[in-house]
Coordinates of C-alpha atoms in Angstrom, one line a residue:
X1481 CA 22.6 -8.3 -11.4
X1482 CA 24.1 -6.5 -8.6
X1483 CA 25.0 -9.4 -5.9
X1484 CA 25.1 -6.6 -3.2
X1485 CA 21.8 -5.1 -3.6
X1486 CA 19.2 -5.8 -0.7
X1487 CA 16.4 -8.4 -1.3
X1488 CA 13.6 -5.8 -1.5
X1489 CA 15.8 -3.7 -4.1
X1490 CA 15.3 -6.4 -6.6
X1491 CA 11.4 -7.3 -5.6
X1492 CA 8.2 -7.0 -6.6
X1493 CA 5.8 -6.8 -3.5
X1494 CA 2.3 -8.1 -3.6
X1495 CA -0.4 -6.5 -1.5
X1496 CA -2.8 -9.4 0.5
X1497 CA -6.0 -8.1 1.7
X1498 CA -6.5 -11.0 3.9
X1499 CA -10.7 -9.9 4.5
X1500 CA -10.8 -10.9 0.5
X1501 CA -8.2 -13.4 -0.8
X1502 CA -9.5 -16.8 0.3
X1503 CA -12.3 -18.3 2.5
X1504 CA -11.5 -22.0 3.6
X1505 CA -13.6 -21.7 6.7
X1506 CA -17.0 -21.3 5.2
X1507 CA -17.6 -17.5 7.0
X1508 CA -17.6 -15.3 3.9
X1509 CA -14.1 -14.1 4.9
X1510 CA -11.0 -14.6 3.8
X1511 CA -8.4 -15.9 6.7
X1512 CA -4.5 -17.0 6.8
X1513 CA -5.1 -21.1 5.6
X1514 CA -6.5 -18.8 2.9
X1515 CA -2.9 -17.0 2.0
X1516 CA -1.6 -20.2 2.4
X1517 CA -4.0 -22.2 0.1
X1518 CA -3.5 -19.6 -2.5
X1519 CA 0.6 -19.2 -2.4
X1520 CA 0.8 -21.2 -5.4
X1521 CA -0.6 -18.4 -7.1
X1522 CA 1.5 -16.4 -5.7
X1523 CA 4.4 -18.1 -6.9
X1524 CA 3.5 -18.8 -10.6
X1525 CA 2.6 -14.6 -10.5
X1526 CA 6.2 -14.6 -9.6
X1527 CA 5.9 -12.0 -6.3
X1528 CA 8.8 -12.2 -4.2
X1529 CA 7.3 -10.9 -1.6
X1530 CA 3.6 -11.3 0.4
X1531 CA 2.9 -7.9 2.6
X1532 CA -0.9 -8.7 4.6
X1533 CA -3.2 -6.3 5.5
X1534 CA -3.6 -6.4 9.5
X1535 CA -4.5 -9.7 10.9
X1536 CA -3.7 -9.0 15.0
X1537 CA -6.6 -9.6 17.2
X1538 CA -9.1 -6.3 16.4
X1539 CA -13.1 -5.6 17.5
X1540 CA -12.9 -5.0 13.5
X1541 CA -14.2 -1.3 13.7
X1542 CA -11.9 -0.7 10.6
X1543 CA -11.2 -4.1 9.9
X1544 CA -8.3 -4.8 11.5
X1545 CA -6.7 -1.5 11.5
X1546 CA -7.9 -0.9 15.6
X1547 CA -6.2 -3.3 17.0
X1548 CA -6.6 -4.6 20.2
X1549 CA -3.7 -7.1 21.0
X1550 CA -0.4 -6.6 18.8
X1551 CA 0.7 -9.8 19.5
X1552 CA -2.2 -12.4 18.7
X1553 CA -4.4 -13.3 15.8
X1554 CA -7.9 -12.6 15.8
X1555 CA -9.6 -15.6 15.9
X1556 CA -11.4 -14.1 12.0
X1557 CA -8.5 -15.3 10.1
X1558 CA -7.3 -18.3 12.2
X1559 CA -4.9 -18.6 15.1
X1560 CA -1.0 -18.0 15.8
X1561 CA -0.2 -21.9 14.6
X1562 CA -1.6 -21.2 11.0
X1563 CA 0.4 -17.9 11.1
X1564 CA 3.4 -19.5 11.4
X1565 CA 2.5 -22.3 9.1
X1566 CA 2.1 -19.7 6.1
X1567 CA 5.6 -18.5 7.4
X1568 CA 6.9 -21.4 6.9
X1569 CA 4.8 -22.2 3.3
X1570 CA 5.9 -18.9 1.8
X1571 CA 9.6 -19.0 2.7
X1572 CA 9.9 -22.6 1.4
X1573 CA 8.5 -21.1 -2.3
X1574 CA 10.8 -18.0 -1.5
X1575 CA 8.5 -15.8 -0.5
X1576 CA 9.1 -13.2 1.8
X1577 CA 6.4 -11.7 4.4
X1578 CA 5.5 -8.3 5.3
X1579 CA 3.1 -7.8 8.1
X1580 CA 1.3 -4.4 8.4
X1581 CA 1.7 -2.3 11.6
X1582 CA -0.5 -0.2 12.6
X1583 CA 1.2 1.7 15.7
X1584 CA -0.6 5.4 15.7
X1585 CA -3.8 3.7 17.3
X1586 CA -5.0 1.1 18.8
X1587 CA -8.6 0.1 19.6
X1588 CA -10.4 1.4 22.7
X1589 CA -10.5 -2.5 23.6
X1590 CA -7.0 -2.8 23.6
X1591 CA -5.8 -3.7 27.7
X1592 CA -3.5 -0.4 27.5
X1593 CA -6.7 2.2 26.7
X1594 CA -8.6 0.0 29.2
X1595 CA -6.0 0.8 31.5
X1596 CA -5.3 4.4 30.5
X1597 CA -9.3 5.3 30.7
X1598 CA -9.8 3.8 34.3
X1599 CA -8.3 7.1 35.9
X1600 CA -6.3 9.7 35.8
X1601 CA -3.7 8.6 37.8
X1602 CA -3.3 5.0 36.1
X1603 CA 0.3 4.5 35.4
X1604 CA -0.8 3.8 31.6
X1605 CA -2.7 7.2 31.2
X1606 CA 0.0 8.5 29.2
X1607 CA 0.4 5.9 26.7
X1608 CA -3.0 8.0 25.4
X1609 CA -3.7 12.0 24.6
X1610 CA -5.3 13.2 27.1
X1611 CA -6.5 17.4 27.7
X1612 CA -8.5 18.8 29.5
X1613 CA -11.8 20.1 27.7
X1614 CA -11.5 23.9 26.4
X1615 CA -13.5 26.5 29.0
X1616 CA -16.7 26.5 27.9
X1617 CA -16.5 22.6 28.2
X1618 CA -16.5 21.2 24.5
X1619 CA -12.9 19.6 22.7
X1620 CA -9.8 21.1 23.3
X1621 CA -8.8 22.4 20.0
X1622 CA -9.8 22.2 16.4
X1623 CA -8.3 18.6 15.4
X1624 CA -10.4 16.9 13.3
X1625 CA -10.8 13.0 12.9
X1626 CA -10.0 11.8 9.5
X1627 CA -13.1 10.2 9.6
X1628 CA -15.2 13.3 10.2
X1629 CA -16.3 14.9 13.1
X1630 CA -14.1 16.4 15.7
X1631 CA -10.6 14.0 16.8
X1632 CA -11.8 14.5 20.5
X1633 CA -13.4 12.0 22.2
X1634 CA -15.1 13.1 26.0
X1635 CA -14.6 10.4 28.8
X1636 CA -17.4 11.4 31.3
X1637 CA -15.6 9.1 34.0
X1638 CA -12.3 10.7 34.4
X1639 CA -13.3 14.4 32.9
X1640 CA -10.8 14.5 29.8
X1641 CA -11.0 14.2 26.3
X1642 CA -8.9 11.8 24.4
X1643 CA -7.6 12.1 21.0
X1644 CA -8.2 10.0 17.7
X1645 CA -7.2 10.8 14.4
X1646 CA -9.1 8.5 13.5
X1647 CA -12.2 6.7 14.4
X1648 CA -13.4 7.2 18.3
X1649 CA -12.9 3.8 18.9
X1650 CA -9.0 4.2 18.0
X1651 CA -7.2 6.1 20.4
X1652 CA -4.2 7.5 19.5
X1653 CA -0.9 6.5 21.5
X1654 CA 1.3 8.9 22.9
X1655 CA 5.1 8.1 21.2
X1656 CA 6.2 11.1 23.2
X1657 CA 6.3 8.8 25.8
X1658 CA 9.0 6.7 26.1
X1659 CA 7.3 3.4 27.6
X1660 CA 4.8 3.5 24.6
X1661 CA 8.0 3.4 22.0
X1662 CA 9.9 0.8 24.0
X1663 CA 6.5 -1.2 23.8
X1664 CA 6.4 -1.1 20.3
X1665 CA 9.6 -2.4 19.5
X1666 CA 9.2 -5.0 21.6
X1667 CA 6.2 -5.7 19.3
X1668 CA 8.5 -5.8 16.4
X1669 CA 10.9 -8.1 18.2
X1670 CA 8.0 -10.5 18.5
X1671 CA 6.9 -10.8 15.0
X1672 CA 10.6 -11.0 13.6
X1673 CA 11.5 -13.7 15.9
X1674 CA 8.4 -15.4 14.0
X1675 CA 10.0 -14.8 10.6
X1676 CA 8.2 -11.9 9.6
X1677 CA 10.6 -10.1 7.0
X1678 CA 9.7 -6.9 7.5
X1679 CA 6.9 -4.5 8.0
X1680 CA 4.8 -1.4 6.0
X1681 CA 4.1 1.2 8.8
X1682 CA 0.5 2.1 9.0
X1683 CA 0.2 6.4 8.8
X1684 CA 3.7 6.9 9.9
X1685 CA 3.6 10.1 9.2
X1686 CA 0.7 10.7 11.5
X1687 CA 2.7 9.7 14.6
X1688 CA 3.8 12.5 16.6
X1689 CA 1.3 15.4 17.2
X1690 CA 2.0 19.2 18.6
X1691 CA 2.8 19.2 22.4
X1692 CA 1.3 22.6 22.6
X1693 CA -2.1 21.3 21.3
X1694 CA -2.4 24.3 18.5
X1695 CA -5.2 24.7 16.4
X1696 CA -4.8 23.4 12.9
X1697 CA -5.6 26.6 10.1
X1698 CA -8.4 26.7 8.0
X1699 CA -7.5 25.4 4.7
X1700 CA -8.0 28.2 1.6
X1701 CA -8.4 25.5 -0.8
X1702 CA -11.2 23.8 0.5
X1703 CA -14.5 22.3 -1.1
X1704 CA -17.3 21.1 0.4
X1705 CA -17.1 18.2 -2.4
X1706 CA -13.8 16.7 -0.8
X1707 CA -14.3 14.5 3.0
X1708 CA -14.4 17.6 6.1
X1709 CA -11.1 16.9 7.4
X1710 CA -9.7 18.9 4.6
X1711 CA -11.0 22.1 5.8
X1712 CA -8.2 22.5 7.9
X1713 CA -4.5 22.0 7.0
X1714 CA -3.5 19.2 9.5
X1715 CA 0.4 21.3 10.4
X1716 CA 0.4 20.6 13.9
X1717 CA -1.1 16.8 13.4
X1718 CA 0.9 15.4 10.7
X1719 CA 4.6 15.4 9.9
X1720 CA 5.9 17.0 12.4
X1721 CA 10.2 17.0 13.3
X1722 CA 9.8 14.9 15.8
X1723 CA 8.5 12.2 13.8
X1724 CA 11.9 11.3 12.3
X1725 CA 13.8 10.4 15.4
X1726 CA 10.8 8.3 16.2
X1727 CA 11.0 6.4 12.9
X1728 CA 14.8 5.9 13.6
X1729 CA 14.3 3.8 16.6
X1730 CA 12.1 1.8 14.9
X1731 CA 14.4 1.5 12.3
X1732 CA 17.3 0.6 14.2
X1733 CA 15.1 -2.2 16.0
X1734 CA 14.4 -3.8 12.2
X1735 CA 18.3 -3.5 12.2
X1736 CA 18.5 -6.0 15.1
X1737 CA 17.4 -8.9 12.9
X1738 CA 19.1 -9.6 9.1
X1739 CA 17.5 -7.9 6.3
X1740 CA 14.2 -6.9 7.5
X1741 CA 12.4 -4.4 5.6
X1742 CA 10.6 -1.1 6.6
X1743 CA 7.8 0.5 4.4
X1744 CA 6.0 3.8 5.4
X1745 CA 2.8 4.6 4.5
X1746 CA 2.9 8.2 3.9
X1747 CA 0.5 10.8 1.8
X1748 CA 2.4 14.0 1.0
X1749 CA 4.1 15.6 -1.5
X1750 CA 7.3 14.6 -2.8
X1751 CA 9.4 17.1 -1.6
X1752 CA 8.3 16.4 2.3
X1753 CA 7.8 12.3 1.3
X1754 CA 11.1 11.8 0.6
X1755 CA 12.4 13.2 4.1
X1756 CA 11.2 10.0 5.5
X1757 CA 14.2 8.1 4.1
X1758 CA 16.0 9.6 7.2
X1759 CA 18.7 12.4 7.5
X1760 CA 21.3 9.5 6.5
X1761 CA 18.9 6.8 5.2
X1762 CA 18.0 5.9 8.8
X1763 CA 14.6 6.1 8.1
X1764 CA 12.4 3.7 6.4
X1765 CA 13.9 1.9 3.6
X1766 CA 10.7 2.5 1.2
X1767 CA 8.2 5.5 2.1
X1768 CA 5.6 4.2 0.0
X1769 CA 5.5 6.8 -3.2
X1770 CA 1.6 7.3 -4.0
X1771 CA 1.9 9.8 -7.0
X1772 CA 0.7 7.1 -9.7
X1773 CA -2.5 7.1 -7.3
X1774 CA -3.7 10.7 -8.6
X1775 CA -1.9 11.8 -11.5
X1776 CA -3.6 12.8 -14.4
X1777 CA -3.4 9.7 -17.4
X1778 CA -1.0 11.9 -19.7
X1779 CA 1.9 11.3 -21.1
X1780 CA 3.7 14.8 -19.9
X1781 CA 2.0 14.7 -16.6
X1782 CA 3.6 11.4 -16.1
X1783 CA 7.0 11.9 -17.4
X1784 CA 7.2 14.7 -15.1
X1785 CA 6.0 12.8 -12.3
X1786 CA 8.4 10.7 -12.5
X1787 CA 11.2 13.2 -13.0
X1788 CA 10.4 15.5 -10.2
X1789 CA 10.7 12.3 -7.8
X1790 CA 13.7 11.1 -9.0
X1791 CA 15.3 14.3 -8.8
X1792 CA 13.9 14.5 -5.3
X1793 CA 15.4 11.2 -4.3
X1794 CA 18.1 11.0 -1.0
X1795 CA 21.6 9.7 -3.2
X1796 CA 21.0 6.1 -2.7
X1797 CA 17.5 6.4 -1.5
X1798 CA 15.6 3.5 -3.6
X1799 CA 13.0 4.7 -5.4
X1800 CA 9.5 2.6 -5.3
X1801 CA 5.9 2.7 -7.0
X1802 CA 2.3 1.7 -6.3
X1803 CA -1.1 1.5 -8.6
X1804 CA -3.2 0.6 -6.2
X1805 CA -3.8 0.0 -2.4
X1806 CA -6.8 -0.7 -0.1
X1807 CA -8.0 2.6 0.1
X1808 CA -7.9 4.0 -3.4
X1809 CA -10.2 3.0 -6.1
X1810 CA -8.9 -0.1 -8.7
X1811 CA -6.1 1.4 -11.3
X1812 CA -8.9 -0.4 -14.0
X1813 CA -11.3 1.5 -12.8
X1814 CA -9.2 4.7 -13.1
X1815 CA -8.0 4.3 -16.5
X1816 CA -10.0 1.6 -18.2
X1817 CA -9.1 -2.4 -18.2
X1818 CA -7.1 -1.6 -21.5
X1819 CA -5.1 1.1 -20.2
X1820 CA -4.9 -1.2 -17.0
X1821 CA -2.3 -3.5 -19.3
X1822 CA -0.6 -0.1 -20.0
X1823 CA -0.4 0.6 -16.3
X1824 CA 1.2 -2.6 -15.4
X1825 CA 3.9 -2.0 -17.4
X1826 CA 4.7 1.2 -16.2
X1827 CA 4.7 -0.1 -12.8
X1828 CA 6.9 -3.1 -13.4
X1829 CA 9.3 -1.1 -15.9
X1830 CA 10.2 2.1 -14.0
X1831 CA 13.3 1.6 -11.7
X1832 CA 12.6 0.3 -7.8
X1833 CA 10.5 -1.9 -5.9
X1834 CA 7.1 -2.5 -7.6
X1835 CA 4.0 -3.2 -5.4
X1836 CA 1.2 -4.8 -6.8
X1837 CA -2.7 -5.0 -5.0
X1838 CA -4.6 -7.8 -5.1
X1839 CA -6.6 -8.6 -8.0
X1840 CA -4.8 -6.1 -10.1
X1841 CA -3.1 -9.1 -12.3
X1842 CA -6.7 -9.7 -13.4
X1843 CA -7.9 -5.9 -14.2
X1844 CA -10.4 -6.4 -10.9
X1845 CA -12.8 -3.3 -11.8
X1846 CA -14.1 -0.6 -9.0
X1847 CA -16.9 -2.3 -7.5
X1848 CA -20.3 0.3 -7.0
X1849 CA -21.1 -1.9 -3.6
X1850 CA -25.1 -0.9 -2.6
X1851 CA -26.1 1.2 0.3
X1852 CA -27.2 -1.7 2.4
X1853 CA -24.0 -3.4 1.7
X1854 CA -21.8 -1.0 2.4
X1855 CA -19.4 -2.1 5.6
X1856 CA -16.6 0.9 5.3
X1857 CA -16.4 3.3 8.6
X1858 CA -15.5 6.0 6.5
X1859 CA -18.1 5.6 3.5
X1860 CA -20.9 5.6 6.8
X1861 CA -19.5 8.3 8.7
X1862 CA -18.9 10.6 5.4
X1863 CA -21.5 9.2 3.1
X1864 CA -22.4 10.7 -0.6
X1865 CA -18.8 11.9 -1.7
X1866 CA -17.2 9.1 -2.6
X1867 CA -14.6 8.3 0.5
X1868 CA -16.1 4.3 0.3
X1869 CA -13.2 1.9 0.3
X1870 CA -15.3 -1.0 -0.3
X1871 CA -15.3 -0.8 -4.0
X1872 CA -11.6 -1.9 -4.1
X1873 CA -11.5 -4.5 -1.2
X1874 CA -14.3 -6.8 -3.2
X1875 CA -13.5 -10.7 -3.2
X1876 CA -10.4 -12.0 -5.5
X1877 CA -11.7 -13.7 -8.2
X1878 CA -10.5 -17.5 -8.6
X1879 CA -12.9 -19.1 -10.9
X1880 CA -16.0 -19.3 -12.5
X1881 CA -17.6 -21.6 -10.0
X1882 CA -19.3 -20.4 -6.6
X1883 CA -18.7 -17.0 -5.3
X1884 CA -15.9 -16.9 -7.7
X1885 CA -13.8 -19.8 -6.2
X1886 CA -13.5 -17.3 -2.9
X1887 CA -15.9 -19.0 -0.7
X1888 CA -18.6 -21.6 -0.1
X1889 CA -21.0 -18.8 1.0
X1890 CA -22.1 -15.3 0.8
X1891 CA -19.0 -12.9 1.1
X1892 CA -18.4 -10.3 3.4
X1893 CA -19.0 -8.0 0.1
X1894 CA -19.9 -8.2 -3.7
X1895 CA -18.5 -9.5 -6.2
X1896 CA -18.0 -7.4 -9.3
X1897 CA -20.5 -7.9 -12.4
X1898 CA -17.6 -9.7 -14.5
X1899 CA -16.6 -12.4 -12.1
X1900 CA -17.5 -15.4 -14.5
X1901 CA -15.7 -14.1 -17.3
X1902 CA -13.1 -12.3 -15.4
X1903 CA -11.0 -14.7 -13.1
X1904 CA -7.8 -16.4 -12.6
X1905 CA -8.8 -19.7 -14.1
X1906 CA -9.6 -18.0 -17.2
X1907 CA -6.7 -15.2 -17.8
X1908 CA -4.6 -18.2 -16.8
X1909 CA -5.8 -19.7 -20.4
X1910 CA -5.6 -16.8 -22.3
X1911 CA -1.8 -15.8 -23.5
X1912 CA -2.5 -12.3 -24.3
X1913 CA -4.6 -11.6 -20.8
X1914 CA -3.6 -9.1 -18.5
X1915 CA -2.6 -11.8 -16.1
X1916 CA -0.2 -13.5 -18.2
X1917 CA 1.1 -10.1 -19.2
X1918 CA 1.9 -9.4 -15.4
X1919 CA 3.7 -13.3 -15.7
X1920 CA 5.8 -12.3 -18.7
X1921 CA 6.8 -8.6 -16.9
X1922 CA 7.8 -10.8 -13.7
X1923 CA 9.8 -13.2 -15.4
X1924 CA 12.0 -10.3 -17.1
X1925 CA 12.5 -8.5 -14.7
X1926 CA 14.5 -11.6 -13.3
X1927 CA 16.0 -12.2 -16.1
X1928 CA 17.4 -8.4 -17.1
X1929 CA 19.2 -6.6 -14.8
X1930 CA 18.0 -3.4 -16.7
X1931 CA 14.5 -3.8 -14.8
X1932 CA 15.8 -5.1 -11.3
X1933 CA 18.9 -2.5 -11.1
X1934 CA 19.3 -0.6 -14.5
X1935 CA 19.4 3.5 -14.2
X1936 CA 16.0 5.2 -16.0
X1937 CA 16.5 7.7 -18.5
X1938 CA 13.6 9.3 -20.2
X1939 CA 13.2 9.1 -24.1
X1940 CA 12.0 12.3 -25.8
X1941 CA 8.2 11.0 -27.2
X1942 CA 5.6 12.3 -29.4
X1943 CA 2.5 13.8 -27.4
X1944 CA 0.9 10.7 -26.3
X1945 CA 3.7 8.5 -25.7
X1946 CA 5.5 7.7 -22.5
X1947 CA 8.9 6.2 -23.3
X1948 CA 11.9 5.7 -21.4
X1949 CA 14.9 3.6 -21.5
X1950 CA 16.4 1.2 -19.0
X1951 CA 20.0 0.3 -18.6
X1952 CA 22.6 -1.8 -16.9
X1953 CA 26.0 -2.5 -18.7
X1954 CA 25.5 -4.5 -21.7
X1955 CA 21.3 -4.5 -21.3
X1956 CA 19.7 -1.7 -22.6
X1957 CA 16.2 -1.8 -22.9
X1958 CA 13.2 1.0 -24.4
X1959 CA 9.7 1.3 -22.6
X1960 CA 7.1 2.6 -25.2
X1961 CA 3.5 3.1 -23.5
X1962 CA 0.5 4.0 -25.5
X1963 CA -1.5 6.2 -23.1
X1964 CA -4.4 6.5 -26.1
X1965 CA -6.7 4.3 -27.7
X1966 CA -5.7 5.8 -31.3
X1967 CA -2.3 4.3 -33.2
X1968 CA 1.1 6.3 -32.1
X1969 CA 4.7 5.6 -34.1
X1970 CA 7.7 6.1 -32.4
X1971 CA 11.3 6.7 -34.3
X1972 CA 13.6 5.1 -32.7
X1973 CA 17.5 6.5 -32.3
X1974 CA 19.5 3.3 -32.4
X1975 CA 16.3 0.9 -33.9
X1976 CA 18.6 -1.5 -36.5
X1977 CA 19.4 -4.2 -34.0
X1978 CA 15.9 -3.3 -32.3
X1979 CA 13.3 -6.3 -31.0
X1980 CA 10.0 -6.2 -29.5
X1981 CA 10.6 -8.5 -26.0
X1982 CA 6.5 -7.8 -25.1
X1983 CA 3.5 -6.5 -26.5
X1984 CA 0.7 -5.5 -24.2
X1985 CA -1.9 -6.0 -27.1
X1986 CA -0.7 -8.7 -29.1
X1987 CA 1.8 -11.4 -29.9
X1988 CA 4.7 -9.5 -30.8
X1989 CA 7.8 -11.7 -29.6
X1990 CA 10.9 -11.0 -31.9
X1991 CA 9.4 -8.6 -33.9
X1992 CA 12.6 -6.9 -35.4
X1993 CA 12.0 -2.7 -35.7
X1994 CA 14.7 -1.4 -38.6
X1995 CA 14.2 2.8 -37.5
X1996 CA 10.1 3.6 -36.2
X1997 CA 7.9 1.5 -34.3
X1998 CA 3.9 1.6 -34.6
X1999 CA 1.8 0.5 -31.4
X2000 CA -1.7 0.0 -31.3
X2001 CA -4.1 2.2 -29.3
X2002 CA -3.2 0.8 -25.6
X2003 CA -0.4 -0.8 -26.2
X2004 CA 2.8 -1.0 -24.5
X2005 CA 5.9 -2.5 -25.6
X2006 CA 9.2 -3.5 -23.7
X2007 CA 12.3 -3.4 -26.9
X2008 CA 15.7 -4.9 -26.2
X2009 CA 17.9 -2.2 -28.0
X2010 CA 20.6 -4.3 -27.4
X2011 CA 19.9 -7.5 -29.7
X2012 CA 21.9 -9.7 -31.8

């Protein structure tokens, strides 16, 4: 192992989604005694690291993503003591926390937009967007809200629209303006003087808008099938120059305390993601790499995925991956709870920081939540193609008792159909369940360096095999993924000292390979090319 690499080099980063971890208040929503009940999951998974969906005091519009006090704890998931008890919990097992930041917006309850809103002249105005409507009255451009409808919001008091790229009640802040920057950071300050380890950055990318107010131009592509924001290309709302020096003052206010961490949230192409590393890596250290997300389940499509972001890479940017999030359906879902197995160890195999969701250790499916249950903003202001979040923020799934172990009454949203059969307590029991399969990836990655720090070098594969190799020094170790339910062989190039480390299917330990290899439809297999 390389002794000078940085903690979140060698991690694996598991995603909380605080709404649906753990109830221990009896409310039907999770909360932060929850986290903190359930770390010793956390620790037998064998995540090094904890980042939490937000938890700051919100009017929960978008659950926590409008928020309207940066520094407090909405009363929902507890108060500022059990905050820094879970702190205190995970770094005594070693874990490390990362809080979620949501600086583009805040809620229209937050004291600065009260402020901003009561005139024209209030010294806060600026902290907002404020224009003046068009002439004959209506918004003052194009921009459109990612949540439909137009990004302009009239205030009949003071004459002026405001702008929101998202939701109306989550005004955008104005980081042209230096007071709104300096506040910010001082919001950082006050969560890593807590302990907080670092931070993934909410829409980053989304941060600095035109200052000539342009209209946005009609996207060619469009179809009506895809949410209505798309019909224009968002050029003078998203990624914009200016964004970058932005992101290096926040990055240089992370640098103020020891080995904090800084994760952007970004959705664009590779070529432009990778920018956000910084001019000389003075950006974020991880702008979060979404391509698994979308790609096409094929073997070429994948390989060439991950070759075109490799070769996009900053020299010594660190790559990173991510299956799932809150806001895209459930990997099993996707590609099928079999394939799911597959997934996992693409994600935990491929060189740099991992980042698992919720839930995804037990193959948690999609959920198809009913039309009187749905709670999403998004799903109810763009209803009947498919935007709903809710599917993939459903209850984690403990046990077979009660609501699934989660809580002692009705949650917040359904539970999926398998709950009794598919749960923690049971995978736990099973050696060849998905969940101990994530256990077994976990624990080698510790133990070979060739996961944690080794180069990647693709192997040249039949069709409908993914395989690559992973080396550092001595450790050299093969990835073989079977994206297919039918039986694949492999030949192998160096296969006489060849053993099977982990099967995704079946109990393969120490299974020598002399020069081929056969897996099972759905199977993956990690092979130490370097045994005795």
């Amino acid at each position: 192992m390389n002794g000078s690499m940085p903690w979140w080099e060698s991690a694996v980063i598991y995603q909380v989604y605080p709404r649906s971890f753990q109830d221990t208040n009896d409310d039907g929503i999770g909360d932060l005694n929850g986290i903190t009940q359930r770390l010793p999951h956390l620790l037998d998974l064998g995540v090094d690291a904890i980042w939490i969906s937000p938890v700051f005091r919100s009017p929960m519009k978008d659950f926590g993503y409008d928020v309207s006090d940066y520094t407090d704890i909405d009363p929902i998931f507890g108060a500022m003591p059990d905050f820094e008890r879970l702190i205190a919990e995970a770094h005594a097992r070693g874990i490390k926390v990362i809080l979620d930041f949501v600086p583009n917006h805040s809620s229209d309850q937050h004291a600065w937009f009260v402020e901003s809103r009561a005139s024209r002249n209030n010294p806060k105005r600026n902290w907002y967007i404020w224009r003046d409507p068009a002439p004959d009255g209506g918004p003052p451009n194009n921009w459109l809200s990612e949540f439909g409808g137009s990004a302009w919001e009239f205030d009949p008091p003071t004459g002026q629209y405001y702008y929101h790229a998202f939701l109306n009640s989550q005004p955008d802040l104005n980081w042209r303006n230096p007071e709104v920057v300096e506040a910010m950071r001082e919001v950082l300050r006050f969560w890593m003087r807590k302990g907080v380890d670092g931070f993934r950055v909410d829409v980053i990318w989304h941060l600095i808008k035109d200052n000539e107010f342009r209209a946005n131009p009609p996207n060619p592509n469009y179809r009506e099938s895809r949410p209505p924001n798309e019909a224009l290309i968002p050029l003078h709302t998203t990624d914009l120059p200016g964004v970058h020096d932005v992101i290096a003052l926040l990055r240089r206010t992370t640098d103020e305390f020891a080995d904090r961490l800084l994760i952007g949230e970004i959705y664009l192409p590779v070529e432009r993601l990778v920018t956000y590393y910084g001019r000389d890596l003075d950006g974020v250290h991880l702008p979060f790499n979404f391509s698994l997300l979308n790609v096409r389940w094929d073997a070429k499509c994948i390989q060439a995925l991950i070759a075109e972001y490799e070769g996009a890479l900053p020299k010594d940017g660190w790559p990173n991956w991510v299956l799932g999030n809150h806001d895209r359906p459930r990997i099993a879902g996707r590609v099928g709870s079999r394939q799911a197995a597959v997934a996992a160890m693409l994600l935990l195999t491929l060189r740099g920081t991992p980042t698992i969701y919720y839930g995804d250790e037990l193959a948690m499916t999609q959920v198809d939540v009913p039309r009187d249950r749905v709670r999403d903003p998004f799903e109810r202001n763009v209803p009947g193609i498919g935007v709903g979040r809710d599917g993939c923020r459903t209850p984690m799934q403990w046990n077979s008792g009660e609501n699934a172990g989660f809580s002692k009454v009705d949650p917040w949203l359904p539970l999926a159909d398998d709950w009794r059969s598919n749960n923690r307590a049971r995978l736990r029991e099973d050696p060849l369940s998905i969940l101990n399969l994530y256990r077994r990836l976990l624990r080698l990655r510790k133990k070979m360096p060739a996961l944690s720090a080794g180069a990647y070098q693709p192997y040249a594969a039949d069709e409908d095999l993914l395989a690559y190799y992973r080396e550092f020094n001595e450790n050299r170790l093969l990835i073989v993924l079977n994206l297919t339910d039918r039986t694949q062989a492999l030949k192998l190039e160096d296969g006489a000292r060849a053993r099977i480390l982990i099967s995704t299917r079946a109990d393969r330990d120490g299974e020598r390979i002399p020069d081929a290899v056969t897996l099972v439809g759905d199977e993956g297999l990690v092979i130490d090319l370097a045994a005795g």
